[in-house]
Tab-separated table of C-alpha atoms and ligand atoms in Angstrom:
chain	number	residue	atom	x	y	z
A	1	MET	CA	53.851	119.254	58.963
A	2	PRO	CA	57.265	118.360	59.417
A	3	ARG	CA	58.140	114.464	60.363
A	4	ARG	CA	57.160	113.495	63.633
A	5	PRO	CA	59.628	113.963	66.414
A	6	PHE	CA	58.819	110.772	67.823
A	7	ARG	CA	58.696	106.968	66.879
A	8	LEU	CA	56.531	103.861	67.954
A	9	GLY	CA	58.615	101.516	70.211
A	10	ARG	CA	58.533	98.904	72.998
A	11	SER	CA	57.464	100.071	76.379
A	12	LEU	CA	56.798	98.178	79.418
A	13	THR	CA	52.945	98.617	78.935
A	14	GLY	CA	53.225	97.142	75.173
A	15	LEU	CA	54.228	99.917	72.607
A	16	GLY	CA	54.380	103.741	73.634
A	17	LEU	CA	55.995	106.725	71.492
A	18	PHE	CA	59.324	107.863	72.345
A	19	ALA	CA	61.347	111.136	71.109
A	20	THR	CA	63.560	110.815	68.553
A	21	ARG	CA	65.001	114.092	68.731
A	22	PRO	CA	64.975	116.918	71.290
A	23	ILE	CA	61.468	118.709	71.725
A	24	LYS	CA	60.643	121.788	73.300
A	25	LYS	CA	58.209	122.507	75.738
A	26	LYS	CA	54.520	123.243	74.486
A	27	THR	CA	55.192	121.515	71.322
A	28	ARG	CA	51.852	120.397	69.520
A	29	LEU	CA	52.806	116.649	69.157
A	30	ALA	CA	49.847	115.073	67.708
A	31	GLU	CA	45.922	115.099	67.405
A	32	TYR	CA	43.869	112.356	69.212
A	33	ARG	CA	41.769	111.822	66.478
A	34	GLY	CA	38.756	109.102	65.566
A	35	PRO	CA	34.654	109.167	65.091
A	36	ILE	CA	32.509	111.126	67.421
A	37	LEU	CA	30.309	109.383	69.570
A	38	THR	CA	27.254	110.528	71.447
A	39	GLN	CA	27.155	109.953	75.373
A	40	GLU	CA	24.773	107.059	74.370
A	41	GLU	CA	26.736	106.007	71.966
A	42	ALA	CA	29.959	106.284	74.311
A	43	GLU	CA	28.687	104.698	77.393
A	44	ARG	CA	27.729	101.421	74.981
A	45	ALA	CA	31.157	101.861	73.765
A	46	GLU	CA	32.707	101.702	77.431
A	47	ARG	CA	30.716	98.641	78.289
A	48	ARG	CA	31.841	96.871	75.055
A	49	GLY	CA	35.376	97.247	76.749
A	50	ASN	CA	36.749	100.208	74.079
A	51	ARG	CA	39.748	101.738	76.580
A	52	TYR	CA	39.969	104.514	73.445
A	53	LEU	CA	37.797	107.052	74.784
A	54	TYR	CA	38.342	110.643	75.402
A	55	GLU	CA	35.503	112.713	76.433
A	56	VAL	CA	35.671	116.046	75.296
A	57	SER	CA	32.297	117.030	76.645
A	58	ARG	CA	28.759	115.649	77.608
A	59	ASN	CA	28.002	114.738	74.339
A	60	ARG	CA	31.044	114.503	72.423
A	61	THR	CA	33.531	111.436	73.019
A	62	ILE	CA	36.283	110.709	70.515
A	63	ASP	CA	36.887	106.975	69.983
A	64	GLY	CA	40.569	106.993	69.417
A	65	THR	CA	40.553	103.061	68.515
A	66	PRO	CA	41.318	103.744	64.812
A	67	ARG	CA	45.093	102.859	63.785
A	68	TYR	CA	45.414	106.239	62.182
A	69	ASN	CA	44.909	107.782	65.725
A	70	ILE	CA	48.818	107.891	66.204
A	71	ALA	CA	47.579	109.699	69.677
A	72	ARG	CA	46.175	106.368	71.153
A	73	TYR	CA	49.818	105.154	71.721
A	74	PHE	CA	50.933	107.666	74.185
A	75	ASN	CA	50.968	105.667	77.367
A	76	HIS	CA	49.440	107.350	80.461
A	77	SER	CA	51.750	108.527	83.506
A	78	CYS	CA	51.487	109.653	86.958
A	79	ASN	CA	54.028	112.160	86.256
A	80	PRO	CA	54.046	112.646	82.660
A	81	ASN	CA	55.696	115.298	80.446
A	82	ALA	CA	53.234	115.674	78.273
A	83	GLU	CA	49.091	116.950	78.601
A	84	SER	CA	46.359	116.552	76.778
A	85	VAL	CA	44.464	119.766	75.676
A	86	ILE	CA	40.826	120.652	74.666
A	87	TRP	CA	40.584	123.396	71.156
A	88	ARG	CA	37.661	123.744	70.038
A	89	GLY	CA	36.315	120.562	70.311
A	90	ARG	CA	39.253	118.645	69.194
A	91	VAL	CA	42.107	116.741	71.273
A	92	PHE	CA	45.894	117.483	71.002
A	93	ILE	CA	49.008	116.018	72.835
A	94	ARG	CA	51.323	118.711	73.414
A	95	THR	CA	54.836	118.954	75.771
A	96	LEU	CA	54.820	119.997	79.207
A	97	ARG	CA	58.376	120.504	79.462
A	98	ASP	CA	61.685	119.932	77.112
A	99	ILE	CA	61.832	116.272	76.345
A	100	LYS	CA	65.314	114.532	75.250
A	101	PRO	CA	65.736	112.073	72.448
A	102	GLY	CA	64.709	108.290	73.781
A	103	GLU	CA	62.290	109.717	76.239
A	104	GLU	CA	59.097	107.946	76.421
A	105	ILE	CA	56.112	110.773	76.213
A	106	THR	CA	53.408	110.299	78.259
A	107	TYR	CA	50.206	111.997	79.875
A	108	ASP	CA	48.132	111.935	82.635
A	109	TYR	CA	44.682	110.028	81.452
A	110	GLY	CA	43.132	111.109	84.708
A	111	THR	CA	42.002	110.087	88.128
A	112	ASP	CA	38.811	107.803	86.913
A	113	TYR	CA	40.728	106.179	84.078
A	114	LEU	CA	43.526	105.338	86.530
A	115	LYS	CA	41.006	104.237	89.263
A	116	ASN	CA	38.859	102.554	86.991
A	117	VAL	CA	40.656	101.120	84.068
A	118	ILE	CA	44.280	100.689	84.801
A	119	GLY	CA	43.814	99.944	88.660
A	120	ARG	CA	45.656	101.931	91.411
A	121	SER	CA	48.034	99.549	92.667
A	122	LYS	CA	48.740	98.126	88.943
A	123	CYS	CA	49.653	101.668	87.180
A	124	LYS	CA	53.289	100.984	85.167
A	125	CYS	CA	54.377	104.319	85.152
A	126	SER	CA	58.190	105.413	86.360
A	127	ARG	CA	56.966	106.968	89.282
A	128	CYS	CA	54.414	104.324	90.259
A	129	ARG	CA	57.113	101.669	89.704
A	130	ARG	CA	60.008	103.537	91.774
A	131	ARG	CA	57.325	104.492	94.303
A	132	ARG	CA	56.390	100.266	94.602
A	133	ALA	CA	59.991	99.278	94.551
A	134	LYS	CA	60.852	101.735	97.670
A	135	ARG	CA	57.998	100.316	99.487
A	136	ALA	CA	58.940	96.743	99.160
A	137	ARG	CA	62.533	97.813	99.985
A	138	GLU	CA	61.386	99.426	103.180
A	139	ARG	CA	59.066	96.255	103.952
A	140	ARG	CA	62.555	94.051	103.363
A	141	ALA	CA	64.768	96.247	105.751
A	142	SER	CA	61.792	96.051	108.661
A	143	LYS	CA	61.708	92.382	108.510
A	144	ARG	CA	65.806	92.560	108.842
A	145	ARG	CA	65.525	95.020	111.627
A	146	GLY	CA	62.585	92.540	113.160
A	147	ARG	CA	65.112	89.425	112.706
A	148	ALA	CA	68.088	91.251	114.505
A	149	LYS	CA	66.233	92.430	116.947
A	150	SER	CA	64.516	88.900	117.921
A	151	ALA	CA	68.001	87.498	117.666
A	152	ARG	CA	69.357	90.127	120.510
A	153	ARG	CA	66.393	89.403	122.689
A	154	GLN	CA	67.387	85.242	122.420
A	155	GLY	CA	70.897	85.960	122.921
A	156	ARG	CA	71.131	87.969	126.340
A	157	PRO	CA	69.380	85.078	128.415
A	158	ARG	CA	72.215	82.760	127.266
A	159	GLY	CA	74.787	85.170	127.659
A	160	ARG	CA	73.813	85.171	131.068
A	161	ARG	CA	73.664	81.446	131.487
A	162	GLY	CA	77.438	81.076	129.926
B	201	ZN	ZN1	51.238	105.846	87.880
């Protein structure tokens, strides 16, 4: 297999994987590897706080904790440039579009993970951060508008008196 087209690096959430050269759409990047757990074992691991579980089917969950599983370092995004695909009981991370060098490679972990593990309001992906920044700007702007309005209301009677 050729050298990986991505490397481990610092991201906002800790570590992440970044493209080191242009990568074409639909490129298979890595396999999500680890011991296979039964449903019962997976539930136990989840209760212990394991955040690297990938449920392939009802009785087949990959425990992606081991360090050799490079795919565990792909971060979640609500606007991802890669996806996970299941093929014959195995899981691969594959690009959704062309990726430029330097771009962080992400995939969508799914609604359950976002809701239960990350927390919708705490997601640090670029789309969620942009949305939160926009909302904060709008809140600040509407506060300014509110202040301007009340200043005018106070100004009118004074103007009449003078
Ligand atoms: Zn997000």
